[in-house]
């Protein structure tokens, strides 16, 4: 029934005969990486925007160029920028151009940075053409520029500083430099807060940016409202649901690429109301699948922006949450160790030590497709999907690995929707469940493993689906 499906997994081509009906699949080598790393090269700013969530410490710290040169050794370990925030934030929460060594720091970013590095600036510091050329000629992938108003009075009111003339002049210089430059220029993207103060001006601002710059996108966002922030001013600036909808409609019809993160005052109030009663009312007893699901989702949350590098050369990871001095004589080693820690933690989150239900297993028809089987220094990762029977509970899944010399392991899976296979299973009138799991390498003793999926069904049985090929790991 499923013979018409071509497995996407490329390494199946290397198959060898195992037995009459079994083939080997081999893992593809993949390097470990941080999805996104967050850094700041100082802890201050030359403005005090009314909407800003940043906290400005009286004790000003500026990263020096020697420290940056060491820390940038993290770059090969960071995933490429591809929108959505992946990559290395050279500066994120504060204003990088106030660092007196900013241009020298930028010059230390190696060529690889063109795929990975970015920062956000308010463009308010006094800059000449040389300064702007140095930014544009540096090895960065993306330059984010904040733009809230092109009206001096509004600009000054919002930023609480008198920087409009410098801002306008820098924008003009930037336009000149970008338009005159031949060859590579970093992508340019603008970010505007949507506030009552600037809502009537917003479409003109967006027009201005797309008209004057080869802008990749324009992001429009409302201020984040978090319990730890002072939200009073921002709450007063949020639009009503109706006003927000009108704005979203306009933005949706805009011909340029707009990213939106817009919440109305009603959205905020509703989300406050939703969180509290729901959590209290549905206290259902959790089973081991639910507990594992929570554990896995926490670990997955850790992956994005796992590391935060501070301007004083310390580093905080989300697992330990304790600031550590980065050893500048062994920076690369240090970042690799941190990465191994992150990966180990992920592999350990899926281990199922308490699967003791082996006498309650019913064999099901195997329809399993594996489209990713990779091998990094810490674990093997298997991603695939299957078409199980109708009465299984899709998020109660355990994966069994059974080695050729009897080594046996059980793992929980992260369950994902696989809309990419919709067409197929609709045709077959079936349904699909996507799964991913990780097998810590140091725990696997055998060379070859049979993989099976054990789904819980409504009768509390485990329906077992055995994958048709053998995972060859050594
Ligand atoms: C914190 S700033 C740091 C970079 C730089 N100083 C700037 O303003 O461009 C980074 C981005 O966050 C935005 N931002 C500031 N306060 C915010 C808030 N409360 N909610 C969401 N975004 C905010 C800024 O507009 C800017 O685009
Ligand atoms: S310029 Fe950026 S960091 Fe500075 S106060 Fe404004 S939003 Fe915050």
Tab-separated table of C-alpha atoms and ligand atoms in Angstrom:
chain	number	residue	atom	x	y	z
A	1	UNK	CA	0.000	0.000	0.000
A	2	UNK	CA	2.856	2.398	0.727
A	3	UNK	CA	5.293	1.244	-1.949
A	4	UNK	CA	4.750	4.374	-4.014
A	5	UNK	CA	6.445	6.480	-1.328
A	6	UNK	CA	10.055	7.384	-2.002
A	7	UNK	CA	11.891	7.750	1.249
A	8	UNK	CA	13.558	11.116	1.390
A	9	UNK	CA	16.435	9.783	3.431
A	10	UNK	CA	19.442	9.975	1.151
A	11	UNK	CA	21.656	7.559	3.021
A	12	UNK	CA	19.299	4.695	2.387
A	13	UNK	CA	20.967	4.536	-1.010
A	14	UNK	CA	23.935	2.967	0.761
A	15	UNK	CA	21.817	0.048	1.768
A	16	UNK	CA	23.258	-3.387	2.177
A	17	UNK	CA	21.342	-6.578	2.588
A	18	UNK	CA	20.691	-7.438	6.210
A	19	UNK	CA	18.311	-10.317	5.861
A	20	UNK	CA	15.655	-11.163	3.322
A	21	UNK	CA	13.587	-8.072	3.920
A	22	UNK	CA	15.820	-5.733	5.942
A	23	UNK	CA	18.243	-3.036	4.805
A	24	UNK	CA	20.635	-0.836	6.724
A	25	UNK	CA	20.300	2.886	7.062
A	26	UNK	CA	23.346	4.903	8.112
A	27	UNK	CA	23.399	8.186	10.006
A	28	UNK	CA	24.608	11.350	8.343
A	29	UNK	CA	27.284	13.251	10.239
A	30	UNK	CA	26.096	16.636	11.486
A	31	UNK	CA	27.980	19.198	13.526
A	32	UNK	CA	26.552	20.500	16.780
A	33	UNK	CA	25.420	24.108	16.808
A	34	UNK	CA	23.750	26.814	18.834
A	35	UNK	CA	20.556	27.994	17.109
A	36	UNK	CA	21.000	31.559	18.267
A	37	UNK	CA	23.375	33.264	20.682
A	38	UNK	CA	22.561	36.538	22.334
A	39	UNK	CA	25.274	39.049	23.184
A	40	UNK	CA	25.712	42.729	24.056
A	41	UNK	CA	28.952	44.688	23.804
A	42	UNK	CA	27.870	47.312	26.342
A	43	UNK	CA	25.053	47.802	28.825
A	44	UNK	CA	23.908	51.278	27.977
A	45	UNK	CA	22.257	53.477	25.400
A	46	UNK	CA	22.249	57.066	24.182
A	47	UNK	CA	18.439	57.285	24.338
A	48	UNK	CA	15.761	56.552	26.914
A	49	UNK	CA	12.800	55.493	24.798
A	50	UNK	CA	9.581	55.528	26.759
A	51	UNK	CA	8.606	52.084	25.444
A	52	UNK	CA	11.985	50.413	26.068
A	53	UNK	CA	12.193	47.219	28.138
A	54	UNK	CA	15.923	47.531	28.803
A	55	UNK	CA	17.320	48.190	32.250
A	56	UNK	CA	20.230	50.627	32.345
A	57	UNK	CA	22.729	49.978	35.103
A	58	UNK	CA	24.588	53.021	36.491
A	59	UNK	CA	27.767	51.009	36.250
A	60	UNK	CA	28.576	51.247	32.536
A	61	UNK	CA	30.473	48.354	30.961
A	62	UNK	CA	31.969	48.253	27.468
A	63	UNK	CA	33.397	45.061	25.994
A	64	UNK	CA	36.921	45.688	24.701
A	65	UNK	CA	38.110	44.594	21.310
A	66	UNK	CA	40.534	41.979	22.727
A	67	UNK	CA	37.703	40.242	24.603
A	68	UNK	CA	35.479	40.374	21.538
A	69	UNK	CA	38.215	38.828	19.402
A	70	UNK	CA	38.271	35.814	21.709
A	71	UNK	CA	34.520	35.535	22.091
A	72	UNK	CA	33.895	35.645	18.358
A	73	UNK	CA	35.535	32.208	18.213
A	74	UNK	CA	32.029	30.975	18.975
A	75	UNK	CA	31.001	31.795	15.397
A	76	UNK	CA	31.585	28.370	13.755
A	77	UNK	CA	29.335	26.847	16.430
A	78	UNK	CA	26.379	29.119	15.618
A	79	UNK	CA	23.729	28.360	13.033
A	80	UNK	CA	23.425	30.631	9.988
A	81	UNK	CA	21.064	33.606	10.036
A	82	UNK	CA	17.909	32.658	8.151
A	83	UNK	CA	15.334	35.080	9.446
A	84	UNK	CA	13.427	34.164	12.554
A	85	UNK	CA	16.314	35.134	14.785
A	86	UNK	CA	18.843	32.345	14.160
A	87	UNK	CA	22.480	33.419	14.260
A	88	UNK	CA	24.714	35.549	16.495
A	89	UNK	CA	23.305	38.748	17.942
A	90	UNK	CA	26.411	40.935	18.223
A	91	UNK	CA	24.238	43.377	20.124
A	92	UNK	CA	20.656	42.943	21.160
A	93	UNK	CA	19.246	44.751	24.179
A	94	UNK	CA	21.421	47.896	24.268
A	95	UNK	CA	22.908	50.328	21.749
A	96	UNK	CA	26.146	49.005	20.189
A	97	UNK	CA	27.300	52.288	18.632
A	98	UNK	CA	27.957	53.800	22.064
A	99	UNK	CA	30.807	51.344	22.587
A	100	UNK	CA	33.921	53.486	21.840
A	101	UNK	CA	35.541	50.503	20.089
A	102	UNK	CA	32.461	49.531	18.091
A	103	UNK	CA	34.003	49.939	14.632
A	104	UNK	CA	37.145	48.063	15.641
A	105	UNK	CA	34.981	45.327	17.130
A	106	UNK	CA	33.038	45.022	13.868
A	107	UNK	CA	36.316	44.731	11.946
A	108	UNK	CA	37.166	41.587	13.947
A	109	UNK	CA	34.179	39.650	12.678
A	110	UNK	CA	35.512	37.060	10.241
A	111	UNK	CA	34.010	36.463	6.777
A	112	UNK	CA	31.825	33.697	8.189
A	113	UNK	CA	29.887	36.469	9.984
A	114	UNK	CA	28.229	37.370	6.674
A	115	UNK	CA	26.089	34.292	7.193
A	116	UNK	CA	25.532	34.649	10.898
A	117	UNK	CA	25.983	38.042	12.590
A	118	UNK	CA	23.553	40.860	13.089
A	119	UNK	CA	22.736	43.748	15.407
A	120	UNK	CA	20.099	46.416	15.961
A	121	UNK	CA	20.859	50.129	16.184
A	122	UNK	CA	18.951	53.335	16.818
A	123	UNK	CA	21.347	55.143	14.423
A	124	UNK	CA	21.459	58.208	16.641
A	125	UNK	CA	25.172	58.480	17.466
A	126	UNK	CA	27.015	61.167	15.457
A	127	UNK	CA	28.367	59.323	12.406
A	128	UNK	CA	30.284	60.401	9.328
A	129	UNK	CA	30.415	58.613	6.013
A	130	UNK	CA	33.501	56.629	7.035
A	131	UNK	CA	31.745	55.312	10.110
A	132	UNK	CA	28.751	54.167	8.089
A	133	UNK	CA	30.992	52.629	5.434
A	134	UNK	CA	32.747	50.657	8.171
A	135	UNK	CA	29.381	49.229	9.266
A	136	UNK	CA	28.304	48.354	5.748
A	137	UNK	CA	31.714	46.875	4.845
A	138	UNK	CA	31.857	44.687	7.955
A	139	UNK	CA	31.184	40.954	7.809
A	140	UNK	CA	27.628	41.040	9.095
A	141	UNK	CA	24.596	39.347	7.607
A	142	UNK	CA	21.986	41.846	8.715
A	143	UNK	CA	21.609	45.365	10.021
A	144	UNK	CA	18.376	46.107	11.935
A	145	UNK	CA	17.464	49.774	12.232
A	146	UNK	CA	14.820	51.064	14.601
A	147	UNK	CA	12.488	53.707	13.228
A	148	UNK	CA	9.614	55.063	15.280
A	149	UNK	CA	9.062	58.493	13.782
A	150	UNK	CA	10.230	60.861	11.084
A	151	UNK	CA	8.559	63.798	12.803
A	152	UNK	CA	11.113	65.552	15.081
A	153	UNK	CA	8.631	66.311	17.912
A	154	UNK	CA	7.321	62.731	18.034
A	155	UNK	CA	10.857	61.350	17.780
A	156	UNK	CA	12.019	63.491	20.700
A	157	UNK	CA	8.962	62.706	22.794
A	158	UNK	CA	9.370	58.940	22.283
A	159	UNK	CA	13.133	58.765	22.746
A	160	UNK	CA	13.394	61.460	25.439
A	161	UNK	CA	16.512	62.769	23.701
A	162	UNK	CA	17.191	65.371	21.028
A	163	UNK	CA	18.739	63.072	18.437
A	164	UNK	CA	16.458	63.568	15.452
A	165	UNK	CA	18.841	65.650	13.310
A	166	UNK	CA	21.641	63.127	13.753
A	167	UNK	CA	19.253	60.271	13.052
A	168	UNK	CA	17.995	61.869	9.838
A	169	UNK	CA	21.493	62.722	8.687
A	170	UNK	CA	22.681	59.148	9.410
A	171	UNK	CA	19.789	57.723	7.432
A	172	UNK	CA	20.733	59.935	4.472
A	173	UNK	CA	24.380	58.926	4.717
A	174	UNK	CA	23.420	55.281	4.985
A	175	UNK	CA	21.267	55.561	1.881
A	176	UNK	CA	24.170	57.109	-0.022
A	177	UNK	CA	26.689	54.487	1.124
A	178	UNK	CA	24.360	51.571	0.419
A	179	UNK	CA	23.402	52.830	-3.013
A	180	UNK	CA	26.981	53.576	-4.024
A	181	UNK	CA	28.407	50.305	-2.761
A	182	UNK	CA	29.110	47.627	-5.320
A	183	UNK	CA	29.181	43.996	-4.302
A	184	UNK	CA	28.107	42.623	-0.951
A	185	UNK	CA	26.017	44.684	1.434
A	186	UNK	CA	24.390	43.259	4.550
A	187	UNK	CA	20.630	42.826	4.480
A	188	UNK	CA	18.796	45.808	5.931
A	189	UNK	CA	15.657	45.516	7.972
A	190	UNK	CA	13.664	48.159	9.832
A	191	UNK	CA	11.792	47.759	13.113
A	192	UNK	CA	8.970	50.074	14.193
A	193	UNK	CA	7.070	49.996	17.424
A	194	UNK	CA	3.358	50.487	16.807
A	195	UNK	CA	2.105	53.013	19.359
A	196	UNK	CA	-0.787	55.446	19.643
A	197	UNK	CA	1.861	58.147	19.241
A	198	UNK	CA	2.972	57.049	15.778
A	199	UNK	CA	0.081	54.997	14.370
A	200	UNK	CA	-1.006	57.734	11.937
A	201	UNK	CA	2.518	58.036	10.630
A	202	UNK	CA	3.375	54.373	10.399
A	203	UNK	CA	2.471	53.714	6.766
A	204	UNK	CA	4.517	56.767	5.680
A	205	UNK	CA	7.471	55.485	7.698
A	206	UNK	CA	7.229	52.092	6.007
A	207	UNK	CA	6.942	53.718	2.569
A	208	UNK	CA	9.996	55.833	3.324
A	209	UNK	CA	12.099	52.811	4.272
A	210	UNK	CA	11.172	50.696	1.256
A	211	UNK	CA	11.618	53.672	-1.078
A	212	UNK	CA	15.052	54.695	0.163
A	213	UNK	CA	16.643	51.365	1.090
A	214	UNK	CA	16.900	47.854	-0.353
A	215	UNK	CA	15.066	46.734	2.765
A	216	UNK	CA	14.551	43.008	3.237
A	217	UNK	CA	11.548	43.534	5.526
A	218	UNK	CA	9.876	45.920	7.926
A	219	UNK	CA	8.891	44.601	11.328
A	220	UNK	CA	6.007	46.219	13.158
A	221	UNK	CA	5.588	45.301	16.808
A	222	UNK	CA	3.696	46.453	19.831
A	223	UNK	CA	5.572	46.719	23.146
A	224	UNK	CA	6.044	43.450	24.973
A	225	UNK	CA	4.042	43.393	28.183
A	226	UNK	CA	5.752	41.265	30.828
A	227	UNK	CA	5.208	41.153	34.595
A	228	UNK	CA	8.822	42.198	35.240
A	229	UNK	CA	8.556	45.376	33.163
A	230	UNK	CA	7.087	48.730	34.100
A	231	UNK	CA	4.180	48.482	31.668
A	232	UNK	CA	2.081	51.529	32.501
A	233	UNK	CA	3.201	53.755	29.628
A	234	UNK	CA	3.138	50.911	27.127
A	235	UNK	CA	-0.349	49.736	28.116
A	236	UNK	CA	-1.633	53.243	27.439
A	237	UNK	CA	-0.064	53.123	23.995
A	238	UNK	CA	-1.712	49.914	22.817
A	239	UNK	CA	-4.423	50.262	20.179
A	240	UNK	CA	-7.937	48.978	20.639
A	241	UNK	CA	-8.835	45.695	18.942
A	242	UNK	CA	-10.624	47.566	16.176
A	243	UNK	CA	-7.749	49.991	15.573
A	244	UNK	CA	-5.241	47.137	15.623
A	245	UNK	CA	-7.292	45.167	13.109
A	246	UNK	CA	-7.483	48.169	10.804
A	247	UNK	CA	-3.717	48.518	10.999
A	248	UNK	CA	-3.124	44.800	10.402
A	249	UNK	CA	-5.374	44.973	7.323
A	250	UNK	CA	-3.371	47.890	5.954
A	251	UNK	CA	-0.113	46.090	6.619
A	252	UNK	CA	-1.382	42.897	5.023
A	253	UNK	CA	-2.192	44.834	1.877
A	254	UNK	CA	1.174	46.549	1.779
A	255	UNK	CA	3.271	45.416	-1.215
A	256	UNK	CA	6.582	45.104	0.713
A	257	UNK	CA	7.487	42.319	3.166
A	258	UNK	CA	6.057	43.165	6.602
A	259	UNK	CA	6.616	41.091	9.736
A	260	UNK	CA	3.993	41.706	12.386
A	261	UNK	CA	3.853	41.138	16.080
A	262	UNK	CA	0.819	43.163	17.059
A	263	UNK	CA	-1.327	42.906	20.158
A	264	UNK	CA	-4.254	45.121	21.065
A	265	UNK	CA	-5.136	46.152	24.608
A	266	UNK	CA	-7.978	43.595	24.522
A	267	UNK	CA	-5.536	40.838	23.490
A	268	UNK	CA	-3.408	41.586	26.525
A	269	UNK	CA	-6.382	41.618	28.870
A	270	UNK	CA	-7.764	38.383	27.404
A	271	UNK	CA	-4.429	36.609	27.689
A	272	UNK	CA	-4.188	37.674	31.347
A	273	UNK	CA	-7.656	36.285	32.005
A	274	UNK	CA	-7.052	33.064	30.121
A	275	UNK	CA	-3.877	32.017	31.854
A	276	UNK	CA	-5.137	32.074	35.417
A	277	UNK	CA	-8.446	30.161	35.443
A	278	UNK	CA	-7.345	27.556	32.887
A	279	UNK	CA	-4.333	26.484	34.855
A	280	UNK	CA	-6.398	26.104	37.998
A	281	UNK	CA	-9.414	24.341	36.508
A	282	UNK	CA	-7.753	21.483	34.629
A	283	UNK	CA	-5.602	19.748	37.143
A	284	UNK	CA	-5.756	16.306	35.513
A	285	UNK	CA	-3.418	13.706	36.922
A	286	UNK	CA	-0.288	13.511	34.792
A	287	UNK	CA	1.067	10.200	33.561
A	288	UNK	CA	4.694	9.549	32.618
A	289	UNK	CA	4.041	10.586	29.003
A	290	UNK	CA	2.768	13.991	30.155
A	291	UNK	CA	5.713	14.468	32.466
A	292	UNK	CA	8.130	13.579	29.646
A	293	UNK	CA	6.322	15.957	27.290
A	294	UNK	CA	6.841	18.833	29.717
A	295	UNK	CA	10.489	17.903	30.205
A	296	UNK	CA	11.106	17.770	26.448
A	297	UNK	CA	9.394	21.087	25.803
A	298	UNK	CA	11.535	22.783	28.473
A	299	UNK	CA	14.661	21.363	26.878
A	300	UNK	CA	13.516	22.511	23.445
A	301	UNK	CA	12.911	26.009	24.803
A	302	UNK	CA	16.485	26.054	26.086
A	303	UNK	CA	17.853	25.620	22.592
A	304	UNK	CA	16.906	29.029	21.285
A	305	UNK	CA	19.156	31.682	22.825
A	306	UNK	CA	20.702	29.124	25.168
A	307	UNK	CA	23.674	31.417	25.810
A	308	UNK	CA	23.716	35.063	26.731
A	309	UNK	CA	27.127	36.753	26.552
A	310	UNK	CA	27.429	39.887	28.673
A	311	UNK	CA	29.617	42.928	27.864
A	312	UNK	CA	31.862	42.123	30.850
A	313	UNK	CA	32.935	38.825	29.251
A	314	UNK	CA	30.691	36.571	31.341
A	315	UNK	CA	28.247	34.077	30.003
A	316	UNK	CA	24.947	32.707	31.303
A	317	UNK	CA	23.393	29.512	30.007
A	318	UNK	CA	19.732	28.687	30.505
A	319	UNK	CA	20.480	25.385	32.231
A	320	UNK	CA	22.584	26.628	35.107
A	321	UNK	CA	21.485	30.278	34.996
A	322	UNK	CA	24.684	31.323	36.767
A	323	UNK	CA	27.028	33.931	35.244
A	324	UNK	CA	30.453	32.460	34.478
A	325	UNK	CA	33.686	34.132	33.466
A	326	UNK	CA	34.504	33.044	29.887
A	327	UNK	CA	38.099	31.714	30.001
A	328	UNK	CA	39.638	33.847	27.259
A	329	UNK	CA	42.627	31.525	26.825
A	330	UNK	CA	40.322	28.560	26.075
A	331	UNK	CA	37.268	30.210	24.575
A	332	UNK	CA	36.580	27.697	21.836
A	333	UNK	CA	36.917	24.760	24.214
A	334	UNK	CA	34.590	26.496	26.675
A	335	UNK	CA	31.845	27.055	24.084
A	336	UNK	CA	32.134	23.472	22.809
A	337	UNK	CA	31.731	22.144	26.369
A	338	UNK	CA	28.633	24.295	26.863
A	339	UNK	CA	27.214	22.990	23.622
A	340	UNK	CA	27.873	19.391	24.629
A	341	UNK	CA	26.078	20.109	27.893
A	342	UNK	CA	23.042	21.403	25.979
A	343	UNK	CA	22.993	18.359	23.677
A	344	UNK	CA	23.462	15.874	26.540
A	345	UNK	CA	20.615	17.465	28.394
A	346	UNK	CA	18.388	17.062	25.341
A	347	UNK	CA	19.292	13.390	24.937
A	348	UNK	CA	18.668	12.737	28.627
A	349	UNK	CA	15.252	14.396	28.561
A	350	UNK	CA	13.855	11.698	26.241
A	351	UNK	CA	15.153	8.646	28.100
A	352	UNK	CA	12.335	6.447	29.344
A	353	UNK	CA	13.567	4.388	32.272
A	354	UNK	CA	10.222	3.148	33.443
A	355	UNK	CA	8.776	1.295	30.478
A	356	UNK	CA	7.750	-1.913	32.216
A	357	UNK	CA	4.753	-2.728	30.086
A	358	UNK	CA	6.387	-5.302	27.816
A	359	UNK	CA	3.694	-7.926	28.420
A	360	UNK	CA	1.015	-5.610	27.104
A	361	UNK	CA	2.152	-5.288	23.496
A	362	UNK	CA	0.114	-5.914	20.363
A	363	UNK	CA	1.839	-6.031	16.964
A	364	UNK	CA	0.566	-3.437	14.474
A	365	UNK	CA	1.135	-3.038	10.748
A	366	UNK	CA	4.423	-1.236	10.219
A	367	UNK	CA	4.073	1.977	8.197
A	368	UNK	CA	7.038	4.000	9.365
A	369	UNK	CA	8.986	6.493	7.287
A	370	UNK	CA	12.278	7.899	8.501
A	371	UNK	CA	13.475	11.019	6.733
A	372	UNK	CA	16.256	12.170	9.031
A	373	UNK	CA	18.869	10.036	10.730
A	374	UNK	CA	21.822	12.100	11.879
A	375	UNK	CA	24.818	11.675	14.100
A	376	UNK	CA	26.518	14.410	16.113
A	377	UNK	CA	29.111	14.044	18.869
A	378	UNK	CA	26.490	13.381	21.543
A	379	UNK	CA	23.448	11.639	20.059
A	380	UNK	CA	21.771	10.088	17.045
A	381	UNK	CA	18.645	11.926	16.012
A	382	UNK	CA	15.813	10.143	14.254
A	383	UNK	CA	12.929	12.026	12.679
A	384	UNK	CA	10.105	10.412	10.818
A	385	UNK	CA	6.403	9.863	10.587
A	386	UNK	CA	4.039	6.970	10.536
A	387	UNK	CA	0.440	6.093	9.725
A	388	UNK	CA	-0.803	4.365	12.870
A	389	UNK	CA	-4.135	2.747	13.576
A	390	UNK	CA	-7.037	5.046	14.344
A	391	UNK	CA	-7.421	4.234	18.013
A	392	UNK	CA	-3.907	5.075	19.149
A	393	UNK	CA	-3.274	8.140	21.320
A	394	UNK	CA	-0.929	10.168	19.164
A	395	UNK	CA	1.055	11.814	21.945
A	396	UNK	CA	1.577	8.648	23.957
A	397	UNK	CA	4.469	7.245	22.011
A	398	UNK	CA	7.609	5.447	23.112
A	399	UNK	CA	10.366	4.447	20.758
A	400	UNK	CA	12.136	1.146	21.302
A	401	UNK	CA	15.662	0.409	20.103
A	402	UNK	CA	16.683	-3.222	20.144
A	403	UNK	CA	20.346	-3.986	19.442
A	404	UNK	CA	21.761	-6.976	17.574
A	405	UNK	CA	23.394	-8.195	20.823
A	406	UNK	CA	20.385	-7.563	23.011
A	407	UNK	CA	20.977	-3.939	24.091
A	408	UNK	CA	17.517	-2.440	24.604
A	409	UNK	CA	16.440	1.177	25.191
A	410	UNK	CA	13.200	3.126	25.409
A	411	UNK	CA	12.796	6.801	24.546
A	412	UNK	CA	10.005	9.335	24.599
A	413	UNK	CA	9.492	11.274	21.393
A	414	UNK	CA	8.745	14.808	20.531
A	415	UNK	CA	5.537	14.643	18.490
A	416	UNK	CA	5.091	16.980	15.541
A	417	UNK	CA	2.426	17.609	12.962
A	418	UNK	CA	3.668	16.643	9.522
A	419	UNK	CA	1.657	18.795	7.151
A	420	UNK	CA	4.248	18.023	4.456
A	421	UNK	CA	2.902	14.471	4.241
A	422	UNK	CA	-0.784	15.472	4.297
A	423	UNK	CA	-1.215	14.883	0.607
A	424	UNK	CA	0.008	11.354	0.928
A	425	UNK	CA	-2.027	10.240	3.861
A	426	UNK	CA	-5.191	11.915	2.599
A	427	UNK	CA	-4.823	9.893	-0.572
A	428	UNK	CA	-4.396	6.734	1.445
A	429	UNK	CA	-7.237	7.782	3.743
A	430	UNK	CA	-4.911	7.391	6.667
A	431	UNK	CA	-3.446	9.890	9.085
A	432	UNK	CA	0.032	10.663	10.211
A	433	UNK	CA	2.015	11.267	13.375
A	434	UNK	CA	5.451	12.870	13.123
A	435	UNK	CA	8.069	12.033	15.710
A	436	UNK	CA	11.643	12.892	16.680
A	437	UNK	CA	13.870	11.336	19.293
A	438	UNK	CA	17.508	11.328	20.371
A	439	UNK	CA	19.666	8.376	21.408
A	440	UNK	CA	22.675	9.269	23.524
A	441	UNK	CA	25.654	7.629	21.841
A	442	UNK	CA	27.586	6.755	24.968
A	443	UNK	CA	24.707	4.525	26.155
A	444	UNK	CA	24.437	2.421	22.968
A	445	UNK	CA	26.518	-0.771	23.138
A	446	UNK	CA	25.592	-2.599	19.932
A	447	UNK	CA	26.312	-1.893	16.255
A	448	UNK	CA	22.849	-2.324	14.769
A	449	UNK	CA	19.411	-1.550	16.110
A	450	UNK	CA	15.826	-2.373	15.204
A	451	UNK	CA	13.544	0.592	15.806
A	452	UNK	CA	9.924	0.176	16.848
A	453	UNK	CA	7.226	2.631	17.819
A	454	UNK	CA	5.021	1.763	20.766
A	455	UNK	CA	1.804	3.746	20.762
A	456	UNK	CA	-0.667	3.574	23.620
A	457	UNK	CA	-4.208	2.881	22.418
A	458	UNK	CA	-7.602	3.546	23.956
A	459	UNK	CA	-7.628	0.048	25.532
A	460	UNK	CA	-4.378	0.868	27.328
A	461	UNK	CA	-2.420	-1.542	25.158
A	462	UNK	CA	0.871	-0.754	23.424
A	463	UNK	CA	0.574	-1.116	19.681
A	464	UNK	CA	3.999	-1.894	18.289
A	465	UNK	CA	5.097	-0.861	14.798
A	466	UNK	CA	8.505	-2.126	13.715
A	467	UNK	CA	10.503	-0.106	11.195
A	468	UNK	CA	11.425	-2.131	8.133
A	469	UNK	CA	15.141	-1.191	8.042
A	470	UNK	CA	18.014	-1.504	10.500
A	471	UNK	CA	19.790	1.477	12.039
A	472	UNK	CA	23.509	0.849	11.566
A	473	UNK	CA	25.433	3.016	14.001
A	474	UNK	CA	28.967	1.564	14.022
B	1	LIG	C1	16.095	47.181	22.917
B	1	LIG	S1	16.514	47.795	21.355
B	1	LIG	C2	18.266	47.764	21.327
B	1	LIG	C3	18.845	48.238	20.033
B	1	LIG	C4	18.852	49.700	19.779
B	1	LIG	N1	19.113	50.475	20.918
B	1	LIG	C5	17.591	50.150	19.107
B	1	LIG	O1	16.709	50.685	19.774
B	1	LIG	O2	17.523	49.968	17.908
B	1	LIG	C6	16.133	46.454	20.252
B	1	LIG	C7	14.778	46.576	19.602
B	1	LIG	O3	13.790	46.362	20.593
B	1	LIG	C8	12.748	47.280	20.413
B	1	LIG	N2	12.077	47.484	21.689
B	1	LIG	C9	12.370	48.335	22.669
B	1	LIG	N3	11.496	48.245	23.672
B	1	LIG	C10	10.626	47.276	23.345
B	1	LIG	C11	9.498	46.712	23.978
B	1	LIG	N4	9.070	47.150	25.143
B	1	LIG	N5	8.866	45.717	23.348
B	1	LIG	C12	9.284	45.262	22.146
B	1	LIG	N6	10.332	45.759	21.498
B	1	LIG	C13	11.009	46.768	22.073
B	1	LIG	C14	13.436	48.519	19.887
B	1	LIG	O4	12.544	49.338	19.183
B	1	LIG	C15	14.510	47.929	18.985
B	1	LIG	O5	14.034	47.767	17.673
B	2	LIG	S1	17.407	53.184	21.645
B	2	LIG	FE1	17.014	51.042	21.918
B	2	LIG	S2	18.019	50.434	23.828
B	2	LIG	FE2	17.990	52.651	23.707
B	2	LIG	S3	16.275	53.219	24.913
B	2	LIG	FE3	15.585	53.127	22.800
B	2	LIG	S4	14.876	51.036	22.461
B	2	LIG	FE4	16.000	51.078	24.390
